[in-house]
Tab-separated table of C-alpha atoms in Angstrom:
chain	number	residue	atom	x	y	z
R	1	MET	CA	-108.741	139.636	25.673
R	2	LEU	CA	-107.655	143.208	26.334
R	3	VAL	CA	-106.989	145.070	23.088
R	4	LYS	CA	-104.915	148.232	23.168
R	5	LEU	CA	-106.313	150.097	20.150
R	6	LYS	CA	-109.996	149.207	20.230
R	7	GLY	CA	-112.091	151.578	18.124
R	8	GLN	CA	-109.129	153.702	17.049
R	9	THR	CA	-108.175	154.436	13.452
R	10	ALA	CA	-104.582	154.092	12.283
R	11	ILE	CA	-103.097	155.234	8.974
R	12	ILE	CA	-100.018	153.260	7.948
R	13	THR	CA	-97.897	154.064	4.901
R	14	GLY	CA	-95.868	151.385	3.156
R	15	ALA	CA	-98.425	148.805	4.272
R	16	ALA	CA	-98.027	146.345	1.391
R	17	SER	CA	-95.037	144.550	2.877
R	18	GLY	CA	-92.408	144.412	5.586
R	19	ILE	CA	-92.673	146.605	8.660
R	20	GLY	CA	-95.785	148.390	7.410
R	21	ALA	CA	-97.651	145.157	6.714
R	22	GLN	CA	-96.747	143.682	10.098
R	23	THR	CA	-97.736	146.902	11.853
R	24	ALA	CA	-101.118	146.929	10.105
R	25	LEU	CA	-101.696	143.300	11.096
R	26	LEU	CA	-100.709	143.912	14.722
R	27	PHE	CA	-102.816	147.064	14.994
R	28	SER	CA	-105.832	145.237	13.573
R	29	GLN	CA	-105.349	142.439	16.097
R	30	GLU	CA	-105.312	145.114	18.790
R	31	GLY	CA	-108.736	146.357	17.651
R	32	ALA	CA	-107.832	149.252	15.354
R	33	ASN	CA	-109.441	150.233	12.087
R	34	VAL	CA	-106.511	150.280	9.667
R	35	VAL	CA	-105.948	152.480	6.629
R	36	LEU	CA	-103.380	150.784	4.397
R	37	VAL	CA	-101.456	153.183	2.155
R	38	ASP	CA	-99.031	152.073	-0.521
R	39	LEU	CA	-98.075	152.452	-4.167
R	40	ASN	CA	-98.593	148.702	-4.606
R	41	SER	CA	-101.509	146.422	-3.786
R	42	CYS	CA	-101.943	145.565	-0.104
R	43	SER	CA	-103.802	142.335	-0.928
R	44	LYS	CA	-101.393	140.093	1.024
R	45	THR	CA	-101.630	142.330	4.075
R	46	LEU	CA	-105.416	142.438	3.834
R	47	ALA	CA	-105.601	138.647	3.505
R	48	ALA	CA	-103.513	138.231	6.664
R	49	ILE	CA	-105.680	140.751	8.528
R	50	GLN	CA	-108.921	139.047	7.511
R	51	GLU	CA	-107.536	135.633	8.432
R	52	THR	CA	-106.698	136.696	11.980
R	53	ARG	CA	-109.667	138.990	12.622
R	54	LYS	CA	-112.956	138.169	10.954
R	55	ASP	CA	-114.565	141.503	11.884
R	56	ALA	CA	-111.606	143.589	10.739
R	57	VAL	CA	-112.414	147.032	9.389
R	58	PHE	CA	-109.996	148.513	6.879
R	59	LEU	CA	-109.486	150.876	3.969
R	60	GLU	CA	-106.914	150.520	1.184
R	61	CYS	CA	-105.560	153.661	-0.486
R	62	LEU	CA	-103.152	153.186	-3.375
R	63	GLY	CA	-101.070	155.982	-4.845
R	64	ASP	CA	-97.926	158.091	-4.671
R	65	ILE	CA	-97.377	159.388	-1.134
R	66	ARG	CA	-95.200	162.199	-2.534
R	67	ASP	CA	-98.272	163.692	-4.239
R	68	PRO	CA	-100.042	166.263	-2.013
R	69	GLU	CA	-103.381	165.643	-3.742
R	70	PHE	CA	-103.180	161.897	-3.068
R	71	VAL	CA	-102.303	162.507	0.580
R	72	SER	CA	-105.212	164.919	1.042
R	73	ALA	CA	-107.595	162.511	-0.671
R	74	THR	CA	-106.396	159.635	1.523
R	75	ILE	CA	-106.986	161.561	4.736
R	76	ALA	CA	-110.408	162.667	3.468
R	77	ARG	CA	-111.406	159.079	2.611
R	78	ALA	CA	-110.238	157.836	6.000
R	79	SER	CA	-112.119	160.579	7.826
R	80	ASP	CA	-115.296	159.975	5.803
R	81	LYS	CA	-115.204	156.257	6.599
R	82	PHE	CA	-114.064	156.262	10.216
R	83	GLY	CA	-114.551	159.763	11.609
R	84	GLU	CA	-111.764	160.531	14.062
R	85	LEU	CA	-108.184	159.698	13.051
R	86	HIS	CA	-106.031	158.691	16.006
R	87	ILE	CA	-102.748	157.221	14.784
R	88	LEU	CA	-100.359	157.941	11.901
R	89	VAL	CA	-97.402	155.692	11.098
R	90	ASN	CA	-95.059	157.175	8.488
R	91	ASN	CA	-93.282	153.995	7.468
R	92	ALA	CA	-92.871	153.999	3.665
R	93	GLY	CA	-89.330	154.525	2.464
R	94	THR	CA	-86.757	154.069	-0.269
R	95	CYS	CA	-82.989	153.571	-0.061
R	96	SER	CA	-80.406	154.247	-2.765
R	97	ARG	CA	-77.187	152.391	-1.885
R	98	LEU	CA	-74.796	154.630	-3.781
R	99	GLY	CA	-71.921	156.866	-2.765
R	100	LEU	CA	-71.659	160.594	-3.430
R	101	ASP	CA	-69.644	159.888	-6.571
R	102	THR	CA	-72.449	157.906	-8.226
R	103	MET	CA	-75.571	159.358	-6.568
R	104	THR	CA	-77.789	161.090	-9.125
R	105	LEU	CA	-80.083	164.002	-8.385
R	106	ASP	CA	-83.098	161.861	-9.272
R	107	MET	CA	-82.072	159.232	-6.713
R	108	TRP	CA	-81.418	161.901	-4.099
R	109	ASP	CA	-84.826	163.462	-4.701
R	110	ARG	CA	-86.583	160.072	-4.613
R	111	ASP	CA	-85.221	159.191	-1.178
R	112	MET	CA	-85.756	162.663	0.273
R	113	GLU	CA	-89.282	163.012	-1.087
R	114	THR	CA	-90.419	159.519	-0.124
R	115	ASN	CA	-88.793	159.470	3.293
R	116	VAL	CA	-89.266	163.092	4.411
R	117	LYS	CA	-91.624	165.070	2.188
R	118	ALA	CA	-94.328	162.388	2.317
R	119	ALA	CA	-94.127	162.227	6.111
R	120	PHE	CA	-94.505	166.004	6.303
R	121	LEU	CA	-97.530	165.894	3.996
R	122	PHE	CA	-99.267	163.185	6.027
R	123	ILE	CA	-98.529	164.879	9.347
R	124	GLN	CA	-99.845	168.193	8.081
R	125	SER	CA	-102.996	166.667	6.625
R	126	VAL	CA	-103.893	164.483	9.607
R	127	VAL	CA	-103.089	167.067	12.290
R	128	TYR	CA	-104.954	169.969	10.720
R	129	PRO	CA	-107.781	169.801	11.481
R	130	HIS	CA	-108.332	166.225	12.700
R	131	MET	CA	-105.937	165.636	15.593
R	132	ILE	CA	-106.017	169.277	16.642
R	133	GLU	CA	-109.813	169.298	16.907
R	134	GLN	CA	-109.995	166.009	18.823
R	135	LYS	CA	-107.041	167.035	21.047
R	136	TYR	CA	-105.485	163.619	20.644
R	137	GLY	CA	-103.050	161.961	18.290
R	138	ARG	CA	-100.204	159.517	18.049
R	139	ILE	CA	-97.648	160.079	15.276
R	140	ILE	CA	-94.865	157.544	14.761
R	141	ASN	CA	-92.160	158.193	12.186
R	142	ILE	CA	-89.949	155.308	11.121
R	143	SER	CA	-86.389	156.563	10.895
R	144	SER	CA	-83.266	154.392	11.033
R	145	VAL	CA	-80.029	154.091	12.936
R	146	SER	CA	-78.557	155.322	9.644
R	147	GLY	CA	-80.053	158.689	10.501
R	148	LEU	CA	-77.995	158.691	13.694
R	149	ASN	CA	-74.654	157.222	12.611
R	150	GLY	CA	-74.418	158.006	8.905
R	151	GLY	CA	-75.309	154.586	7.583
R	152	VAL	CA	-75.357	150.938	8.608
R	153	THR	CA	-72.520	149.056	6.938
R	154	SER	CA	-73.372	145.716	5.401
R	155	GLY	CA	-70.714	143.139	6.193
R	156	GLY	CA	-68.065	145.857	6.055
R	157	LYS	CA	-68.779	146.353	2.372
R	158	LYS	CA	-68.966	149.910	1.091
R	159	ASP	CA	-71.627	149.050	-1.508
R	160	GLY	CA	-73.895	147.651	1.187
R	161	ARG	CA	-73.954	150.826	3.247
R	162	SER	CA	-77.019	153.055	3.287
R	163	GLY	CA	-76.493	155.887	0.803
R	164	PRO	CA	-76.106	159.585	1.648
R	165	ALA	CA	-79.666	160.459	0.646
R	166	TYR	CA	-81.137	157.702	2.828
R	167	SER	CA	-79.031	158.635	5.840
R	168	ALA	CA	-79.778	162.337	5.389
R	169	SER	CA	-83.490	161.699	4.991
R	170	LYS	CA	-83.650	159.574	8.128
R	171	GLY	CA	-81.759	162.213	10.068
R	172	ALA	CA	-84.295	164.741	8.823
R	173	ILE	CA	-87.152	162.528	9.988
R	174	ILE	CA	-85.672	162.479	13.473
R	175	ALA	CA	-85.424	166.280	13.509
R	176	LEU	CA	-88.981	166.588	12.188
R	177	THR	CA	-90.183	164.205	14.902
R	178	LYS	CA	-88.730	166.388	17.636
R	179	TRP	CA	-90.078	169.601	16.109
R	180	VAL	CA	-93.595	168.183	15.823
R	181	ALA	CA	-93.409	166.832	19.390
R	182	LYS	CA	-92.518	170.276	20.751
R	183	GLU	CA	-95.112	172.070	18.646
R	184	LEU	CA	-98.102	169.789	19.233
R	185	GLY	CA	-97.624	168.401	22.727
R	186	GLU	CA	-99.973	170.952	24.265
R	187	HIS	CA	-102.729	169.655	21.983
R	188	GLY	CA	-102.565	166.085	23.282
R	189	ILE	CA	-100.555	164.908	20.268
R	190	THR	CA	-97.354	162.920	20.690
R	191	CYS	CA	-94.729	162.329	18.004
R	192	ASN	CA	-92.015	159.714	18.337
R	193	SER	CA	-89.673	157.794	16.078
R	194	VAL	CA	-88.633	154.157	15.862
R	195	ALA	CA	-85.136	153.700	14.423
R	196	PRO	CA	-84.593	150.145	13.186
R	197	GLY	CA	-81.207	148.637	12.537
R	198	ALA	CA	-80.810	146.033	9.807
R	199	THR	CA	-84.273	144.535	9.391
R	200	GLU	CA	-85.833	142.062	6.978
R	201	SER	CA	-87.577	144.163	4.314
R	202	ALA	CA	-87.652	144.935	0.606
R	203	ILE	CA	-84.927	147.529	1.210
R	204	THR	CA	-82.534	144.964	2.734
R	205	ALA	CA	-83.392	142.019	0.462
R	206	GLY	CA	-80.245	140.446	-0.917
R	207	VAL	CA	-77.937	142.386	1.402
R	208	GLU	CA	-75.760	140.438	3.859
R	209	TYR	CA	-75.157	142.048	7.233
R	210	ASP	CA	-72.347	141.354	9.656
R	211	VAL	CA	-74.087	141.094	13.026
R	212	GLY	CA	-70.909	140.206	14.913
R	213	GLY	CA	-70.828	143.621	16.559
R	214	GLN	CA	-74.413	143.398	17.790
R	215	ALA	CA	-75.446	142.152	21.224
R	216	ILE	CA	-78.190	140.055	19.555
R	217	LYS	CA	-76.688	138.069	16.694
R	218	ARG	CA	-79.398	138.380	14.038
R	219	ILE	CA	-81.051	141.051	11.960
R	220	GLY	CA	-84.440	142.315	13.010
R	221	THR	CA	-87.825	141.140	11.812
R	222	PRO	CA	-90.834	143.282	10.903
R	223	SER	CA	-92.496	141.962	14.060
R	224	ASP	CA	-89.646	143.293	16.213
R	225	ILE	CA	-90.224	146.774	14.850
R	226	ALA	CA	-94.035	146.613	14.874
R	227	GLU	CA	-94.098	145.841	18.593
R	228	ALA	CA	-92.053	148.976	19.278
R	229	ILE	CA	-94.362	151.044	17.078
R	230	LEU	CA	-97.367	149.695	18.989
R	231	TYR	CA	-96.156	151.180	22.272
R	232	PHE	CA	-95.965	154.670	20.807
R	233	ALA	CA	-99.453	154.220	19.299
R	234	THR	CA	-101.186	153.453	22.595
R	235	SER	CA	-102.787	155.851	25.029
R	236	GLU	CA	-100.346	154.566	27.663
R	237	SER	CA	-97.500	156.355	25.858
R	238	GLY	CA	-99.109	159.747	26.430
R	239	TYR	CA	-96.203	161.091	28.518
R	240	THR	CA	-93.595	160.024	25.960
R	241	THR	CA	-92.884	162.339	23.044
R	242	GLY	CA	-89.988	163.500	20.890
R	243	GLN	CA	-88.134	160.238	21.491
R	244	VAL	CA	-86.109	158.038	19.136
R	245	LEU	CA	-86.268	154.355	20.055
R	246	LYS	CA	-83.442	152.343	18.506
R	247	VAL	CA	-84.508	148.774	17.751
R	248	ASP	CA	-81.257	147.373	16.415
R	249	GLY	CA	-80.317	144.302	18.431
R	250	GLY	CA	-77.714	146.203	20.390
R	251	TYR	CA	-75.901	147.560	17.335
R	252	SER	CA	-75.580	150.914	19.060
R	253	PHE	CA	-75.633	152.005	22.675
R	254	GLY	CA	-76.209	155.384	24.302
């Protein structure tokens, strides 16, 4: 069987559940060494990986992705174990579903630091010197259609809409993606973003979505998003950079 990521090393944040867990599983099945990063145990993800690939090679790094020292230590551990680092998936995120009138500064900072600052830290640490020296890299940032349209509305209910900090942070991720793509393209490094619509995850648990306006009448699954991430992680995507791929069941067009 042809595997698309054989011998490559991928770092995936938010790998304990949801999109991150499914991406780690898919990448492992495609032959990658996977570095699972999360604040919580990735034991369920690791069990699924080992069940589907007996010779799977992995590394679990647990800690706060907003902490520069943890990020640096994670990249160092991954490099020590695997050598070259080929793929980075900035997936971890938080979402405060509050309006401007009730949003606290702590909640704003949590979403901005988890969704944007952490991605910046990981990009900086993995690019310099690793991806620059090897003249190759694939960076995939998970944004959201909320970063494009100001927030997905849940069933028309105001309290189900993505909050201002989440929407702002995902818009920032899209801008960061394009900046990195322009800056690093000449070094063989691509940077793209996948923007999910409503998708089964810890962030959307308990929230009901009205999918009547979508072309595909269901919310997305982690597998739907992971397959899109996989394309950007492969060598075949080498002429694609700075792009935002909306995976939202036809919620938005254009």
